[in-house]
PDB file of C-alpha atoms in Angstrom:
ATOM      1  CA  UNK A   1       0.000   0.000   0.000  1.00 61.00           C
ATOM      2  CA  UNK A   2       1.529   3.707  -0.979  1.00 71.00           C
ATOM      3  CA  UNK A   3       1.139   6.296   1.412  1.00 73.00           C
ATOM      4  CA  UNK A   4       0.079   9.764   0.552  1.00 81.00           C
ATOM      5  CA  UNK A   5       1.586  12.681   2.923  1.00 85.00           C
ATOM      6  CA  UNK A   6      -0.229  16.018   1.897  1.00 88.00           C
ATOM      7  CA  UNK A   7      -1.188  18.521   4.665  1.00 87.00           C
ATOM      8  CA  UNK A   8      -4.815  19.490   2.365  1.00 89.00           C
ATOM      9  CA  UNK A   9      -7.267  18.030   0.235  1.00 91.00           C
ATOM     10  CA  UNK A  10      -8.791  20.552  -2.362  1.00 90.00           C
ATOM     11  CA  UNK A  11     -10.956  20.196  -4.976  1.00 89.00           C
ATOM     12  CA  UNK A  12      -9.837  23.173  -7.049  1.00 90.00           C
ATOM     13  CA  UNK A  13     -12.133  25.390  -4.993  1.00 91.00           C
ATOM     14  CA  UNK A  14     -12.899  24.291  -1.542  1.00 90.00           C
ATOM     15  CA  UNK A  15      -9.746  23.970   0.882  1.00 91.00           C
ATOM     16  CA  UNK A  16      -9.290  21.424   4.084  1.00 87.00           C
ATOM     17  CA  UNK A  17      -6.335  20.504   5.903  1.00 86.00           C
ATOM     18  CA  UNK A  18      -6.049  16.587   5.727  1.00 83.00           C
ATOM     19  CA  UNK A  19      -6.069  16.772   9.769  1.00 78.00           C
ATOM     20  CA  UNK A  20      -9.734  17.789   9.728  1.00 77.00           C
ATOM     21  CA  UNK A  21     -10.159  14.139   7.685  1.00 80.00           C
ATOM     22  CA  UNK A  22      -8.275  11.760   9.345  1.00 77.00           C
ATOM     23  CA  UNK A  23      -9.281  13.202  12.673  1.00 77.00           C
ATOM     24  CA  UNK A  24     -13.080  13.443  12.054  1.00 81.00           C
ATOM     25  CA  UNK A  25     -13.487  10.213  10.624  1.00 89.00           C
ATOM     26  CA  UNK A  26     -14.973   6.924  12.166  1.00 96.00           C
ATOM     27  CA  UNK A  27     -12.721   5.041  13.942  1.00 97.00           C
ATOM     28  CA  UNK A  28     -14.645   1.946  13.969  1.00 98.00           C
ATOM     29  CA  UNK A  29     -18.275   0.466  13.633  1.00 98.00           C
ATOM     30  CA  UNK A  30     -20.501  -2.110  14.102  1.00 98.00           C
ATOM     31  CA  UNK A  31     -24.204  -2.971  12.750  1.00 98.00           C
ATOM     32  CA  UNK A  32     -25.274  -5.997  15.166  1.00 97.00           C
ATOM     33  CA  UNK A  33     -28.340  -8.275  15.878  1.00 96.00           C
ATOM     34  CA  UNK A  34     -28.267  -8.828  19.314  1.00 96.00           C
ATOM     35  CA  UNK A  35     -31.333 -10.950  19.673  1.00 94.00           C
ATOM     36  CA  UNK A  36     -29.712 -13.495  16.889  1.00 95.00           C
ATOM     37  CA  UNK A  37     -25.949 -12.848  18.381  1.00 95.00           C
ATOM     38  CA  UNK A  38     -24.788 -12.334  14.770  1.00 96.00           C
ATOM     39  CA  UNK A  39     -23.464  -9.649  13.276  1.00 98.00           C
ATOM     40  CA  UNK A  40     -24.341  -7.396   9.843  1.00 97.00           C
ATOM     41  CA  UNK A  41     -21.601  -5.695   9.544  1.00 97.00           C
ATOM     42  CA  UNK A  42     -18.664  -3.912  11.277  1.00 98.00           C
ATOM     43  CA  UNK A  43     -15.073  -2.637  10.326  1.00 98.00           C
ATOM     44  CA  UNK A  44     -12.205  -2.498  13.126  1.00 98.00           C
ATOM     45  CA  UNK A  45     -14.022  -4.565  15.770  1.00 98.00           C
ATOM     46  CA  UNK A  46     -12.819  -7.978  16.522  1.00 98.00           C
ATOM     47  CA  UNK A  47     -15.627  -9.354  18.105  1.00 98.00           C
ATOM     48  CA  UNK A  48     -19.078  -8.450  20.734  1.00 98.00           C
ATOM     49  CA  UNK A  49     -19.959  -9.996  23.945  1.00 98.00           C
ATOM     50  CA  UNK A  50     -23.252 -10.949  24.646  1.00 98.00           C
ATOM     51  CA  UNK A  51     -23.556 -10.292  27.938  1.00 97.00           C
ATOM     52  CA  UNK A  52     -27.103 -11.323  28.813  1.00 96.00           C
ATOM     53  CA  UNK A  53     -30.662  -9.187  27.762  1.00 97.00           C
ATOM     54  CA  UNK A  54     -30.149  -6.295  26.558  1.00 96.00           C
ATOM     55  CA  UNK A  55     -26.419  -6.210  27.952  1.00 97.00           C
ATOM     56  CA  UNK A  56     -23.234  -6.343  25.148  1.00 98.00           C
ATOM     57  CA  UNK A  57     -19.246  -4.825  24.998  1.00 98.00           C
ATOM     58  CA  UNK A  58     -18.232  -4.101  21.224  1.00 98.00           C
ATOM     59  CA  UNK A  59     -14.394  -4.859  21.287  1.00 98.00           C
ATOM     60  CA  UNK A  60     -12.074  -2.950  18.663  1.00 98.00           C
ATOM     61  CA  UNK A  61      -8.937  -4.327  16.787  1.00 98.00           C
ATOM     62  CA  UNK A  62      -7.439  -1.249  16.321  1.00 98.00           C
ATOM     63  CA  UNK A  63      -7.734  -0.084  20.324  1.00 98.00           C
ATOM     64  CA  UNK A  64      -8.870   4.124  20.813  1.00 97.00           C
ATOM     65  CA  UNK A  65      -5.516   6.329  22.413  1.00 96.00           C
ATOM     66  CA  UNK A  66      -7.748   6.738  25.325  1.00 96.00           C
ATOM     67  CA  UNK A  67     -10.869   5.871  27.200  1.00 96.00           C
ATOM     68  CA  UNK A  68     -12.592   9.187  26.417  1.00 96.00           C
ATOM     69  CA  UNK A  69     -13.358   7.992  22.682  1.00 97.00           C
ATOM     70  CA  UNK A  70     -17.199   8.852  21.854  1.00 96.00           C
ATOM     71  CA  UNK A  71     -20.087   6.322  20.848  1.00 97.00           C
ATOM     72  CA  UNK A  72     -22.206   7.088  18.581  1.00 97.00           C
ATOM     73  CA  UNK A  73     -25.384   4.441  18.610  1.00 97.00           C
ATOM     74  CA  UNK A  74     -28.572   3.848  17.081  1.00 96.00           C
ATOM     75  CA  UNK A  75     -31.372   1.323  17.715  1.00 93.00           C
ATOM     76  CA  UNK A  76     -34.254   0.483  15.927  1.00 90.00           C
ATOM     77  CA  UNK A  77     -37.964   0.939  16.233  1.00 86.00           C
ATOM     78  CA  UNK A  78     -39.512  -1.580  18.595  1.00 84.00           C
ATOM     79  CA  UNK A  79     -43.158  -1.269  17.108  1.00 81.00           C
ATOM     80  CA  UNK A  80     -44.729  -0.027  14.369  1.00 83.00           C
ATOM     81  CA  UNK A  81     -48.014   0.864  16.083  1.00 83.00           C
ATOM     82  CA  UNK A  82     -46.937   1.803  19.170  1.00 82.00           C
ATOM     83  CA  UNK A  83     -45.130   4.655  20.336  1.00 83.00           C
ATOM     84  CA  UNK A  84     -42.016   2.819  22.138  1.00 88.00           C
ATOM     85  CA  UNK A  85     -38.979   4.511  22.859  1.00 92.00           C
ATOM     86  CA  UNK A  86     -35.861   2.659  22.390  1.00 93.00           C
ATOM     87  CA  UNK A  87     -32.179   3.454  22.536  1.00 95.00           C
ATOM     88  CA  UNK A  88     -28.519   1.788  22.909  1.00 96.00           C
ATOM     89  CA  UNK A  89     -26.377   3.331  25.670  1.00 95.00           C
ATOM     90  CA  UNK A  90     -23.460   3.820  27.129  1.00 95.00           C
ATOM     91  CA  UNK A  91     -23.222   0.845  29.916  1.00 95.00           C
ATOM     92  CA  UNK A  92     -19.943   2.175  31.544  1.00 91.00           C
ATOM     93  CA  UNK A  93     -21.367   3.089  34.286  1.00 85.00           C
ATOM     94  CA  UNK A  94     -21.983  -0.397  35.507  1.00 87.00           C
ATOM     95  CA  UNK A  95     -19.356  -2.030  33.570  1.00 89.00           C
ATOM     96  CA  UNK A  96     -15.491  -1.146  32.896  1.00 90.00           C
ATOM     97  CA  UNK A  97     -14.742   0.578  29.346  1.00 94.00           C
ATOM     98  CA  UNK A  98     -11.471   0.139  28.062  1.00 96.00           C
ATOM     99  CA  UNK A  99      -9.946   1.524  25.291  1.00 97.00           C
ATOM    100  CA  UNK A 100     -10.424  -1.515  23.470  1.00 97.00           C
ATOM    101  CA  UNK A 101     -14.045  -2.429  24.639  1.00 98.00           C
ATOM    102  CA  UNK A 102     -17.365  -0.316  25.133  1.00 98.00           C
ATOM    103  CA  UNK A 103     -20.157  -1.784  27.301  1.00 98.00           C
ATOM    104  CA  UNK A 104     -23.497  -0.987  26.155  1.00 98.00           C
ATOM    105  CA  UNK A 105     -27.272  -1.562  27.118  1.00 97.00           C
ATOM    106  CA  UNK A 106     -30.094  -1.480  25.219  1.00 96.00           C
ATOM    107  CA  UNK A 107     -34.051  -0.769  26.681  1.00 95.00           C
ATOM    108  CA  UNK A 108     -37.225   0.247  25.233  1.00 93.00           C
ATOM    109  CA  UNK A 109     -39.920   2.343  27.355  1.00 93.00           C
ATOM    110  CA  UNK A 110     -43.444   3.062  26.584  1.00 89.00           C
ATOM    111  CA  UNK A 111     -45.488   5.042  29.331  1.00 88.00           C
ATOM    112  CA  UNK A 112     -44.233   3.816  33.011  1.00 90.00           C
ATOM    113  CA  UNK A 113     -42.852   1.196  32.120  1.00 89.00           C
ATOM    114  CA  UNK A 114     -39.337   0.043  30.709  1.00 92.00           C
ATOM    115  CA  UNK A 115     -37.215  -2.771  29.677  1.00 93.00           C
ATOM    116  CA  UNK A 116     -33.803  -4.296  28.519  1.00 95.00           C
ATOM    117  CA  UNK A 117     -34.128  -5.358  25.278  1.00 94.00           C
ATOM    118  CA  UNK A 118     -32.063  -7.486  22.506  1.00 95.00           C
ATOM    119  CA  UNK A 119     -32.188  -5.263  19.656  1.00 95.00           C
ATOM    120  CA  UNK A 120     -32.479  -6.865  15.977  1.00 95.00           C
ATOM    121  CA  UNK A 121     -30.599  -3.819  14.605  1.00 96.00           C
ATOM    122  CA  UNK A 122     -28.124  -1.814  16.614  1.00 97.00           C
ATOM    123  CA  UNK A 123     -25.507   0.533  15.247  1.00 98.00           C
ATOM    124  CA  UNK A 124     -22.013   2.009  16.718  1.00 98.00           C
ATOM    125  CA  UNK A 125     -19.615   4.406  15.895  1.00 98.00           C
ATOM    126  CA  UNK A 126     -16.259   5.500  17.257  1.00 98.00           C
ATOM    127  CA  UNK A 127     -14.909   8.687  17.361  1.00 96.00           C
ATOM    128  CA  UNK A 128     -11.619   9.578  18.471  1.00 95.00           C
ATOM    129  CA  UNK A 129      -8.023   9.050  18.193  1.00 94.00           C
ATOM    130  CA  UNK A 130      -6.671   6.079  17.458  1.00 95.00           C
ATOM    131  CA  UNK A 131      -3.840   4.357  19.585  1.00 96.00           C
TER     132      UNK A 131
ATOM    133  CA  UNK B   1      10.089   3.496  16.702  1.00 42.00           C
ATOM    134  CA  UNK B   2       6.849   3.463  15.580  1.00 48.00           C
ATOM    135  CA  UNK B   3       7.409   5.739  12.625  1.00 48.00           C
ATOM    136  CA  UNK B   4       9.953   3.453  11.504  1.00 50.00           C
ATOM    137  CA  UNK B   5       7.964   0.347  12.104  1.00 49.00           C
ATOM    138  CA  UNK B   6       4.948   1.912   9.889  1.00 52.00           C
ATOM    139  CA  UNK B   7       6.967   2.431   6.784  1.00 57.00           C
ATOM    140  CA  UNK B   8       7.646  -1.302   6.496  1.00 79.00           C
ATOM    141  CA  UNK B   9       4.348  -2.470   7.427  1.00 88.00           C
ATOM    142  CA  UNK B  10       1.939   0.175   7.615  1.00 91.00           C
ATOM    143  CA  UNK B  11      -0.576   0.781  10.314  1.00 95.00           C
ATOM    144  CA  UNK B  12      -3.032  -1.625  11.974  1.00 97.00           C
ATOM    145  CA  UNK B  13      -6.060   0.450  11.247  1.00 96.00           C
ATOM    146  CA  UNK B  14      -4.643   0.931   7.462  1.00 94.00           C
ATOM    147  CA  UNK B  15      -3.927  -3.167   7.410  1.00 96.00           C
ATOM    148  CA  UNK B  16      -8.033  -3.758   8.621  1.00 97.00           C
ATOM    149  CA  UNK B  17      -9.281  -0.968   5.771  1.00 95.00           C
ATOM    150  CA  UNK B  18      -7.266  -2.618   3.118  1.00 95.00           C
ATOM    151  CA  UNK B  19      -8.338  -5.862   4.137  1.00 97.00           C
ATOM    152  CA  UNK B  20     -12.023  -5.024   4.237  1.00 97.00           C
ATOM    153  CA  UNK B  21     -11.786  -4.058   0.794  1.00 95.00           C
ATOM    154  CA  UNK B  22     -10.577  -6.934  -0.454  1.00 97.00           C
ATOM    155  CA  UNK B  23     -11.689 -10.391   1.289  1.00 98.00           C
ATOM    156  CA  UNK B  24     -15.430 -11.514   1.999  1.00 98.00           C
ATOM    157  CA  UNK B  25     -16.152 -11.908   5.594  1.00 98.00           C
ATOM    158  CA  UNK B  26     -16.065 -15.317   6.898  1.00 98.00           C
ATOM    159  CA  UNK B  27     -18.777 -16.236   9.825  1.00 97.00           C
ATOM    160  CA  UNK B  28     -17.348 -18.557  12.395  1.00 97.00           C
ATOM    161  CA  UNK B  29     -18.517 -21.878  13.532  1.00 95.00           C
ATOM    162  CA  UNK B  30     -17.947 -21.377  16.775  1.00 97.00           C
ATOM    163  CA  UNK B  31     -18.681 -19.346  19.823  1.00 97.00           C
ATOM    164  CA  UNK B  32     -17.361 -19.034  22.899  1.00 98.00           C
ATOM    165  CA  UNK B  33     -19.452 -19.030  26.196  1.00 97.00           C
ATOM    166  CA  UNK B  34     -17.858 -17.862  29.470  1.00 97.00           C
ATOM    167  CA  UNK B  35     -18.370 -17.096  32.872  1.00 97.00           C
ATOM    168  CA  UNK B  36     -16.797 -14.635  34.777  1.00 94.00           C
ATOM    169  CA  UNK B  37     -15.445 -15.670  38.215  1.00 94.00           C
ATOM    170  CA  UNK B  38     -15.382 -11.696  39.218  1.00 92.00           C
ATOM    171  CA  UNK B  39     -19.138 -12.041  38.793  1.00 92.00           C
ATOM    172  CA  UNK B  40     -20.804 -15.153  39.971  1.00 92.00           C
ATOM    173  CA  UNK B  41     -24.707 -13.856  40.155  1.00 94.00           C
ATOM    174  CA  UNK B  42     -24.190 -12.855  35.981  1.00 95.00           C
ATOM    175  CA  UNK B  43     -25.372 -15.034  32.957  1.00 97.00           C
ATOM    176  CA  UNK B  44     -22.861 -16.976  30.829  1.00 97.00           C
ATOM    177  CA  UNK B  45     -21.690 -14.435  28.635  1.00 97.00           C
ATOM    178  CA  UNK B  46     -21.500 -15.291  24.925  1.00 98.00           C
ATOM    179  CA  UNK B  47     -18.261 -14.093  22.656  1.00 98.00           C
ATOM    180  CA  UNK B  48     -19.598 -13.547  18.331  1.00 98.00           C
ATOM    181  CA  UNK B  49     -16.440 -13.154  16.641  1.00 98.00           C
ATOM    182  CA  UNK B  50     -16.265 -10.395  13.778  1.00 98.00           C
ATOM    183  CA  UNK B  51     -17.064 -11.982  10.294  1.00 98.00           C
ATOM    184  CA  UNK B  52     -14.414  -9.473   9.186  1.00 98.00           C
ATOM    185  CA  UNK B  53     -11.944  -9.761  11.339  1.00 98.00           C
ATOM    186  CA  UNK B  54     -11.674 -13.720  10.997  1.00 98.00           C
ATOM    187  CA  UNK B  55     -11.325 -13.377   7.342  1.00 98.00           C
ATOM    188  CA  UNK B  56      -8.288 -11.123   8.473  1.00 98.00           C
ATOM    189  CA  UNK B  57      -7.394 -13.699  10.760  1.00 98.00           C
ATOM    190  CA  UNK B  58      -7.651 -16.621   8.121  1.00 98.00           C
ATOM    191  CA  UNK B  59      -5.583 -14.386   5.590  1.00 98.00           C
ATOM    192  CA  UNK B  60      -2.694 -13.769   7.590  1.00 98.00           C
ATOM    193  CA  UNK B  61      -0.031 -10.367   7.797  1.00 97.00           C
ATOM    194  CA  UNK B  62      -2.813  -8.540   8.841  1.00 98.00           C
ATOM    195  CA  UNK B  63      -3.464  -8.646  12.715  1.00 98.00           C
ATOM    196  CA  UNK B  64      -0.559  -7.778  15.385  1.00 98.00           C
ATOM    197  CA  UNK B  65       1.342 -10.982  17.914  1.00 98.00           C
ATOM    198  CA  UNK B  66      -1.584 -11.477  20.860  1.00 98.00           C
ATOM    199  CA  UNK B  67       1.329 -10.596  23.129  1.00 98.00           C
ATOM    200  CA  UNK B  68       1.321  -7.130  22.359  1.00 98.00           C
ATOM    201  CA  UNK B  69      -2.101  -6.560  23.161  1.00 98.00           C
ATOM    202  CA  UNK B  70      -1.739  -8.562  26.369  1.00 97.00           C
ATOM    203  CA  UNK B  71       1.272  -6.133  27.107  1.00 97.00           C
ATOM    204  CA  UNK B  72      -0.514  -2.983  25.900  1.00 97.00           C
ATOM    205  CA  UNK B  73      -3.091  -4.038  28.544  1.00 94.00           C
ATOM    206  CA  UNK B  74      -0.634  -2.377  31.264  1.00 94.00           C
ATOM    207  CA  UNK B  75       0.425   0.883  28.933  1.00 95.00           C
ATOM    208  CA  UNK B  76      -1.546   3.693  30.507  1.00 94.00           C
ATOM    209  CA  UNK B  77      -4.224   5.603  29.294  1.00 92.00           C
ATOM    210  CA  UNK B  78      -3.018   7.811  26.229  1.00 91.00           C
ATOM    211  CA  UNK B  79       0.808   6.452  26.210  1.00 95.00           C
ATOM    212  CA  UNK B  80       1.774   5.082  22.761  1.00 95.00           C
ATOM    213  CA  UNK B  81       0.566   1.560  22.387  1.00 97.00           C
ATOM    214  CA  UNK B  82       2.641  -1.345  20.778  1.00 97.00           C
ATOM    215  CA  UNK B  83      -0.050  -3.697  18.768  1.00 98.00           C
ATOM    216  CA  UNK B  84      -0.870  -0.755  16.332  1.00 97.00           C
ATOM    217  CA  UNK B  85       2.776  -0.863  14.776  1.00 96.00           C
ATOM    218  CA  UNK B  86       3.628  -4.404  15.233  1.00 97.00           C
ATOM    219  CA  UNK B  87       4.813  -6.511  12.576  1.00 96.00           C
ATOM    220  CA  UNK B  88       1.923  -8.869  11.341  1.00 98.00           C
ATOM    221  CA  UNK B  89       1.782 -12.785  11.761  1.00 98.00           C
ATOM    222  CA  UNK B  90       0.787 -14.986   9.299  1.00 98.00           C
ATOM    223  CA  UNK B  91      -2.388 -16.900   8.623  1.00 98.00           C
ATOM    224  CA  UNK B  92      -4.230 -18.768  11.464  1.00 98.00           C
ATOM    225  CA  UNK B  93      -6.978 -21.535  11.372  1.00 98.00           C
ATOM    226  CA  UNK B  94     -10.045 -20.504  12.769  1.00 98.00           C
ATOM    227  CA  UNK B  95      -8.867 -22.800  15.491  1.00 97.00           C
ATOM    228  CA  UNK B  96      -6.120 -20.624  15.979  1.00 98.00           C
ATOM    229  CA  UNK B  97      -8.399 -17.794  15.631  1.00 98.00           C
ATOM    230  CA  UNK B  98     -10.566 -18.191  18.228  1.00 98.00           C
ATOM    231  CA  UNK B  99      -8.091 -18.885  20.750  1.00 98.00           C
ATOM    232  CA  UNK B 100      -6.436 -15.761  20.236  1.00 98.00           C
ATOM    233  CA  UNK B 101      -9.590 -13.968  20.547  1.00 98.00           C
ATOM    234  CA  UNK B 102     -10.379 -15.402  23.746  1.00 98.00           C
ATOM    235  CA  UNK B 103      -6.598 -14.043  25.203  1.00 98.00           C
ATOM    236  CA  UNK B 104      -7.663 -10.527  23.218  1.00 98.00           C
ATOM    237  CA  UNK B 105     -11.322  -9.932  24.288  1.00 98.00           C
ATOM    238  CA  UNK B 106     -12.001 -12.452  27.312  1.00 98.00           C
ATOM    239  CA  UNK B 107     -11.072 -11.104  31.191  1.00 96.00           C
ATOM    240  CA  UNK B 108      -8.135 -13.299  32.361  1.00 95.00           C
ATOM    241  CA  UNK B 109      -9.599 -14.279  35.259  1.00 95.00           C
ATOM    242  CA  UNK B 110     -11.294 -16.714  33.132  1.00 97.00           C
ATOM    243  CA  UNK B 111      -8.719 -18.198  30.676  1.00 96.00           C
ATOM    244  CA  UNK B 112      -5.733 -17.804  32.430  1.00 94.00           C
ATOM    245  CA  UNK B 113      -6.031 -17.365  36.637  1.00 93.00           C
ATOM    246  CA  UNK B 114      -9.275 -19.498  37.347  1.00 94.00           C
ATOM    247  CA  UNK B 115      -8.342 -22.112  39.481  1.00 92.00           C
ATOM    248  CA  UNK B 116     -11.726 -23.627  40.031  1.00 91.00           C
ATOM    249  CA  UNK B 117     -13.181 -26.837  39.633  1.00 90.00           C
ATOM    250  CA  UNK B 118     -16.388 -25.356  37.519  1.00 89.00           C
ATOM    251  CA  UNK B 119     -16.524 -25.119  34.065  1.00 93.00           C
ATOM    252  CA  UNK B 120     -16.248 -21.839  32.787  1.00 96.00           C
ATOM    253  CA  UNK B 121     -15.325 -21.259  29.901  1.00 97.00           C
ATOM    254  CA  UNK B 122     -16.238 -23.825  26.804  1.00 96.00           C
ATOM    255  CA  UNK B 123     -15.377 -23.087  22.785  1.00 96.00           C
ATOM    256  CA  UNK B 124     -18.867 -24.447  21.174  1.00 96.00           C
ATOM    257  CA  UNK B 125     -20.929 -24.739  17.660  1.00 96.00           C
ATOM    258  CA  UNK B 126     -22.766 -21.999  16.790  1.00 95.00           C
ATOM    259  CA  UNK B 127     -25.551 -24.380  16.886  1.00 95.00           C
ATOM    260  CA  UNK B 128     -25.518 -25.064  21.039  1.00 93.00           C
ATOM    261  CA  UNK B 129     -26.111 -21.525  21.441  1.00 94.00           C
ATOM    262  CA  UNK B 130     -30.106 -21.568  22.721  1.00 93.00           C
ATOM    263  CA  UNK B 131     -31.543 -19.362  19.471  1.00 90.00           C
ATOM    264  CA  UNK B 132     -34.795 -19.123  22.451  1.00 92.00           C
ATOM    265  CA  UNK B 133     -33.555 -15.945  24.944  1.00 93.00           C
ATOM    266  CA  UNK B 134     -36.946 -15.762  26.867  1.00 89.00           C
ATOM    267  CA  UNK B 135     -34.227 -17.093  30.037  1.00 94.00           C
ATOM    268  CA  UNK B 136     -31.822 -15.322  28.361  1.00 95.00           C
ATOM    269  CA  UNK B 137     -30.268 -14.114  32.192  1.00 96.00           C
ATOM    270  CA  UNK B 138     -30.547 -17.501  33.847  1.00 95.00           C
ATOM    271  CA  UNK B 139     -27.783 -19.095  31.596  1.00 96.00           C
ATOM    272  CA  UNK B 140     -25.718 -20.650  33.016  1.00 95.00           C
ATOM    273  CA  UNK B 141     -22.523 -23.396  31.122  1.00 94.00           C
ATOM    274  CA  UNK B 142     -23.511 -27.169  31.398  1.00 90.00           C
ATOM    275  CA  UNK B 143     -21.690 -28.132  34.209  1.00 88.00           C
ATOM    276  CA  UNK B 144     -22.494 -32.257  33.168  1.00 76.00           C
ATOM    277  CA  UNK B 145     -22.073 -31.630  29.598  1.00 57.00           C
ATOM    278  CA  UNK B 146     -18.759 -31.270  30.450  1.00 51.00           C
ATOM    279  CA  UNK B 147     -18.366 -34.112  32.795  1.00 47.00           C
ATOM    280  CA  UNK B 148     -20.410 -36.107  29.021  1.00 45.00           C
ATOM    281  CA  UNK B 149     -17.438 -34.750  27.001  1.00 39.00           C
TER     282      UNK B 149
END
């Protein structure tokens, strides 16, 4: 593979410095079913844990510099009739994050109620610098 | 060190995007199920490996010597890390595979320091993973199936 070194990328009229591109980009990502234990898709992860209902760590190949890397995640609709609310969050504070592993938990809610959930379709991304 | 390292073999990250481009992801046979001696009241814990990252295992001069993550394990927070920049091995069987994803992404307290008589940790077909989850938190590894083996 040949390496490039420039310090900007320009398109003849628009300017950025090649820092703003390496730097902003996704470090890693993952597009899981948890309630199958399979994966979709994914680039620089080596593997998840399934850690019980609604309970998972994404672990990287590539590990972040340091712990304060951000997560960006997405789950998916739990009903189509029913106004649910679901997400995938950050787990860490019940369960270690390393710079090589994020611990997440995923729940729906819908009025007073809540729950942990296995969802079909979760997404990740990781931003930050790379070790 | 490491920017001498790089120009012979590039960059970890640089190794996986390269790789992605070019070979087909390979699901795995097997999983791993564990349990944690550091938690005794939680579920056995199930390890999927990456489709993408086995065919990167299977293809070789891609992935970094297990021992340098295991060392990088004790490199503090935000001090340059060895596995990124370390020269590649060569091609693995899944066999091989899996084992060095338990050292990478398992606690060592459960393939290394347990000293137990249970079970805990147990390399199995996809297919003995339960596909039913309504227990989903009471599982727990087959202490007799072991005893069967």
């Amino acid at each position: 593979m040949s390496t490039l070194n420039v310090s900007n990328i320009s398109d003849g009229t628009d300017t950025v410095e090649t820092g703003y591109v390496v730097n902003g980009s996704v470090k890693a990502w993952a597009y899981i079913n948890h309630s199958s234990a399979v994966y979709r898709e994914s680039f620089n992860t080596s593997s998840f844990t399934d850690l019980g209902t609604g309970k998972g760590l994404i672990n990287l190949t590539n590990s972040m510099d340091t712990v304060n890397y951000s997560v960006t995640t997405a789950a998916n609709a739990v009903s189509s009739g029913v106004s649910y609310v679901s997400a995938i969050m950050d787990f860490t504070y019940y369960y270690s994050r390393s710079v090589s592993s994020f611990p997440f938990s995923s729940t729906y809610a819908y009025q007073t109620s809540s729950s942990f959930y296995d969802m079909p379709y979760g997404h990740f991304a990781f931003q930050g610098d790379l070790a | 060190m490491s920017q001498q390292v790089a120009q012979t073999h590039g960059h970890l990250w640089d190794r996986l995007a390269e790789a992605k481009s070019r070979l087909a992801p390979v699901q795995s046979q097997y999983r791993v199920l564990f349990e944690n001696p550091a938690e005794p009241d939680a579920p056995a814990s199930v390890l999927v490996p990456d489709p993408n990252w086995m065919a990167a295992a299977l293809e070789g001069n891609i992935l970094p010597p297990i021992d340098t993550y295991l060392r990088d394990r004790d490199v503090p927070d935000g001090q340059p890390k060895e596995h990124p920049y370390a020269k590649p091995i060569g091609p693995m069987t899944e066999e091989e595979a899996i084992e060095y994803l338990i050292q990478k992404d398992i606690p060592p307290q459960v393939w290394r320091d347990y000293q137990g008589n249970r079970s805990v940790m147990k390399i199995v077909p996809v297919e003995l993973i339960p596909s039913d989850r309504s227990f989903r938190n009471a599982w727990k590894i087959n202490q007799e199936m072991e005893l069967a083996a």
